[in-house]
XYZ file of C-alpha atoms in Angstrom:
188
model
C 25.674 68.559 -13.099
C 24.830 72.057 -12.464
C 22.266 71.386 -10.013
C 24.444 68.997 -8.298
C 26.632 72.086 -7.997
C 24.731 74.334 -6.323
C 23.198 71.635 -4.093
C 26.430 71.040 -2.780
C 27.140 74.852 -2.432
C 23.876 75.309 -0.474
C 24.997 72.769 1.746
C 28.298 74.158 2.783
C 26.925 77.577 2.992
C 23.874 76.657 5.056
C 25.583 74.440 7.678
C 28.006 76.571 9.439
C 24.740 79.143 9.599
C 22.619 76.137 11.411
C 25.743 75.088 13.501
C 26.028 78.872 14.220
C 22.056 78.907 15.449
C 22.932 75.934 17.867
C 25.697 77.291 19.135
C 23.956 80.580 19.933
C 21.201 78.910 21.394
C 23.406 76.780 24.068
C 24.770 80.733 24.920
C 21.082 81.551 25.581
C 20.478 78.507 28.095
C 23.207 80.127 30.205
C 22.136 83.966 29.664
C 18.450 83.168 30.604
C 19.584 81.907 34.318
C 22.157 85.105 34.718
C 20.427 87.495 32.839
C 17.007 86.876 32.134
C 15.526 90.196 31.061
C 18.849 90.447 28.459
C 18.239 86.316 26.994
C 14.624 87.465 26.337
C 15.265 90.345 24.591
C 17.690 88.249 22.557
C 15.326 85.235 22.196
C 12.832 88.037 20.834
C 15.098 89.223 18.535
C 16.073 85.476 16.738
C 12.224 85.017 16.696
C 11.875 87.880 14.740
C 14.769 86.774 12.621
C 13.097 83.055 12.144
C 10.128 84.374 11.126
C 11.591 85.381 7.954
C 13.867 82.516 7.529
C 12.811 79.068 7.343
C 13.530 77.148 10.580
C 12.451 73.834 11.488
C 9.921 73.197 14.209
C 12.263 71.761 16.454
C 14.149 74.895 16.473
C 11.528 77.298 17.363
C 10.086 74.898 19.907
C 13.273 75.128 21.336
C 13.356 78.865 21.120
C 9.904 78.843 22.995
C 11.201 76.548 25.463
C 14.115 79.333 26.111
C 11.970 81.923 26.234
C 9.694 79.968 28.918
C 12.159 79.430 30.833
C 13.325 83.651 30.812
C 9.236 84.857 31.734
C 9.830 82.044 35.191
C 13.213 83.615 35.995
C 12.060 87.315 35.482
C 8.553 86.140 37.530
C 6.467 86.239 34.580
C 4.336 83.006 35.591
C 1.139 83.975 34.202
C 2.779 84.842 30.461
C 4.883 81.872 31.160
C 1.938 79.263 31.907
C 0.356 80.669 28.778
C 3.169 80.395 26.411
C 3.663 76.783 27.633
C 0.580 75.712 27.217
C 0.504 77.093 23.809
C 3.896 75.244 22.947
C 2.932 72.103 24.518
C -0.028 71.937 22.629
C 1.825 72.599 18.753
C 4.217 69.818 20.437
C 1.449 67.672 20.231
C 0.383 68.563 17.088
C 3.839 68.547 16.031
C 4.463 64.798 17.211
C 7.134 66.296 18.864
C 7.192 64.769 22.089
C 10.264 65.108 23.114
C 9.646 68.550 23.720
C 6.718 68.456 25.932
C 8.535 67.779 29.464
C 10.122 70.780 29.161
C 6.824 72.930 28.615
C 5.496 71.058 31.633
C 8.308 71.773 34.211
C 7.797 75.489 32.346
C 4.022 75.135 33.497
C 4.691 73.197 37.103
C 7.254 75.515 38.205
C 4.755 78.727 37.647
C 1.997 77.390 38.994
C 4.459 76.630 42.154
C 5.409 80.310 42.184
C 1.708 80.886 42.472
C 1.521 78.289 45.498
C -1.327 76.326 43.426
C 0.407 73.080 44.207
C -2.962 71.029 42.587
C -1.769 72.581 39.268
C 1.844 72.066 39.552
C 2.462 68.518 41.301
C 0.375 67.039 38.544
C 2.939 68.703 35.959
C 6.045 67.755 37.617
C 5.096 64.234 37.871
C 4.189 64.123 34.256
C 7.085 66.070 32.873
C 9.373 63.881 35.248
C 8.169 60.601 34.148
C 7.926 61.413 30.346
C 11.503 62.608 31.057
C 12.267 59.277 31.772
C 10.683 57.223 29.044
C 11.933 59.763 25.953
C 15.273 60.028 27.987
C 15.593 64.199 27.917
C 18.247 64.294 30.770
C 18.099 67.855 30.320
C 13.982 67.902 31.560
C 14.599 65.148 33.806
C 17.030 67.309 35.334
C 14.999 70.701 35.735
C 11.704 68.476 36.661
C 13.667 66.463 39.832
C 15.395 70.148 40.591
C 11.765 71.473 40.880
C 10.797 68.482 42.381
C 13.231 69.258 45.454
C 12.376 72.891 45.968
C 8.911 71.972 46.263
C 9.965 68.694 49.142
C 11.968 71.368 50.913
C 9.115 73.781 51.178
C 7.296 71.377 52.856
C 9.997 70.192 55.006
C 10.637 66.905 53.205
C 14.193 67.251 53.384
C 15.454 63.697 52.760
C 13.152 63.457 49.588
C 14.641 67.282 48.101
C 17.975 65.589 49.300
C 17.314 62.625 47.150
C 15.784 64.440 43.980
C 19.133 66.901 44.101
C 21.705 64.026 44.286
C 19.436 62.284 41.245
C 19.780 65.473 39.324
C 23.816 65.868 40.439
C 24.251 62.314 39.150
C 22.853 62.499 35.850
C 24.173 65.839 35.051
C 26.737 64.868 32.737
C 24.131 63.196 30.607
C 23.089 66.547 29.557
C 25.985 66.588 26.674
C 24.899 63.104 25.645
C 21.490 64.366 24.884
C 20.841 63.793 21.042
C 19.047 67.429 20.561
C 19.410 69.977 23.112
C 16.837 71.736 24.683
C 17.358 73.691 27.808
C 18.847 72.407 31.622
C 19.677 74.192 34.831
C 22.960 75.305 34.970
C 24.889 72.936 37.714
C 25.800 75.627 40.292
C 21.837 76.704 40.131
C-alpha cells in the first residue's frame, strides 16, 4: 500500500514539472526566431539542468533540435552542420526517426548559407520527403519554407510560390502534431 502511495505522489509531483518543460520549450521555438543569441543561452542553460536530471531522449533531441535551429539564425552554420550531424546520427541510433527531418533542414539550410547547394538540395529533399511519410508537419513546414528561398534565389518564382502556399496550407497542422519539435513561426 505504501508503495502504491508514493507512486502515486511521484506522479502528481512529476507531471506538472514535465508539462512545465514542454511548455517552456514551445516559448523557446518562438525566442530562437526573435532572439536567437538570448534562446541559446537559455537552451544552454536547461541542458545543463538535464544533465543532472533524468530526461528522456526525445526531450534532449528536441533541445538539440532548438539549439540547431539558434547557431542558423545567429549564422553559426559550421557549429550548426556539426551539431546536426551529431544529433541525426544518436537519432538513428536512437530509432528515433521522427526526429531526423528536422536535423536535416538544420544541415540543408547551412550548407545553403554557405552556397554549397550539392550539400544542401540533397538534405532538403530528404528531410522533405521523410517529412511526409512520418507526418512531422512541423519539418515539412521548415523543409518546403527552405525549399522556396532556395527556388527564389534562382529565380524559380512559381515553384518558391508553390512551396510557400504548401507550407501556408498546412500550417495549422503544426498543433495537431503528436510531439512537438520545432516550426517557423507563420509571419517568418
Amino acid at each position: 500500500m505504501d508503495f502504491r502511495i508514493i507512486v502515486l505522489c511521484l506522479t502528481v509531483w512529476i507531471t506538472p514539472a514535465f508539462a512545465s518543460t514542454l511548455e517552456k520549450l514551445d516559448q523557446l521555438n518562438s525566442l530562437v526566431f526573435q532572439h536567437p543569441s538570448k534562446a541559446l543561452s537559455e537552451i544552454n542553460a536547461l541542458e545543463t539542468h538535464f544533465i543532472s536530471v533524468a530526461r528522456s531522449d526525445t526531450l534532449l533531441m528536441r533541445l538539440n533540435a532548438l539549439k540547431c535551429e539558434s547557431y542558423i539564425q545567429l549564422g553559426e552554420n559550421a557549429a550548426a552542420i556539426n551539431l546536426a550531424r551529431l544529433s541525426d546520427a544518436k537519432a538513428k541510433q536512437l530509432d528515433l526517426e521522427v526526429a531526423r527531418p528536422y536535423f536535416l533542414n538544420c544541415m540543408a539550410q547551412a550548407y545553403a548559407s554557405f552556397d554549397d547547394y550539392q550539400q544542401a538540395l540533397p538534405l532538403l529533399y530528404s528531410s522533405i520527403a521523410l517529412s511526409r511519410q512520418l507526418k512531422q508537419p512541423q519539418a515539412l513546414i521548415s523543409g518546403l519554407w527552405l525549399r522556396s528561398q532556395l527556388n527564389a534565389d534562382v529565380k524559380h518564382h512559381n515553384a518558391a510560390i508553390e512551396d510557400v502556399r504548401l507550407a501556408l496550407d498546412i500550417y495549422s497542422e503544426i498543433g495537431q502534431q503528436q510531439q512537438s519539435w520545432t516550426w517557423p513561426p507563420k509571419g517568418y
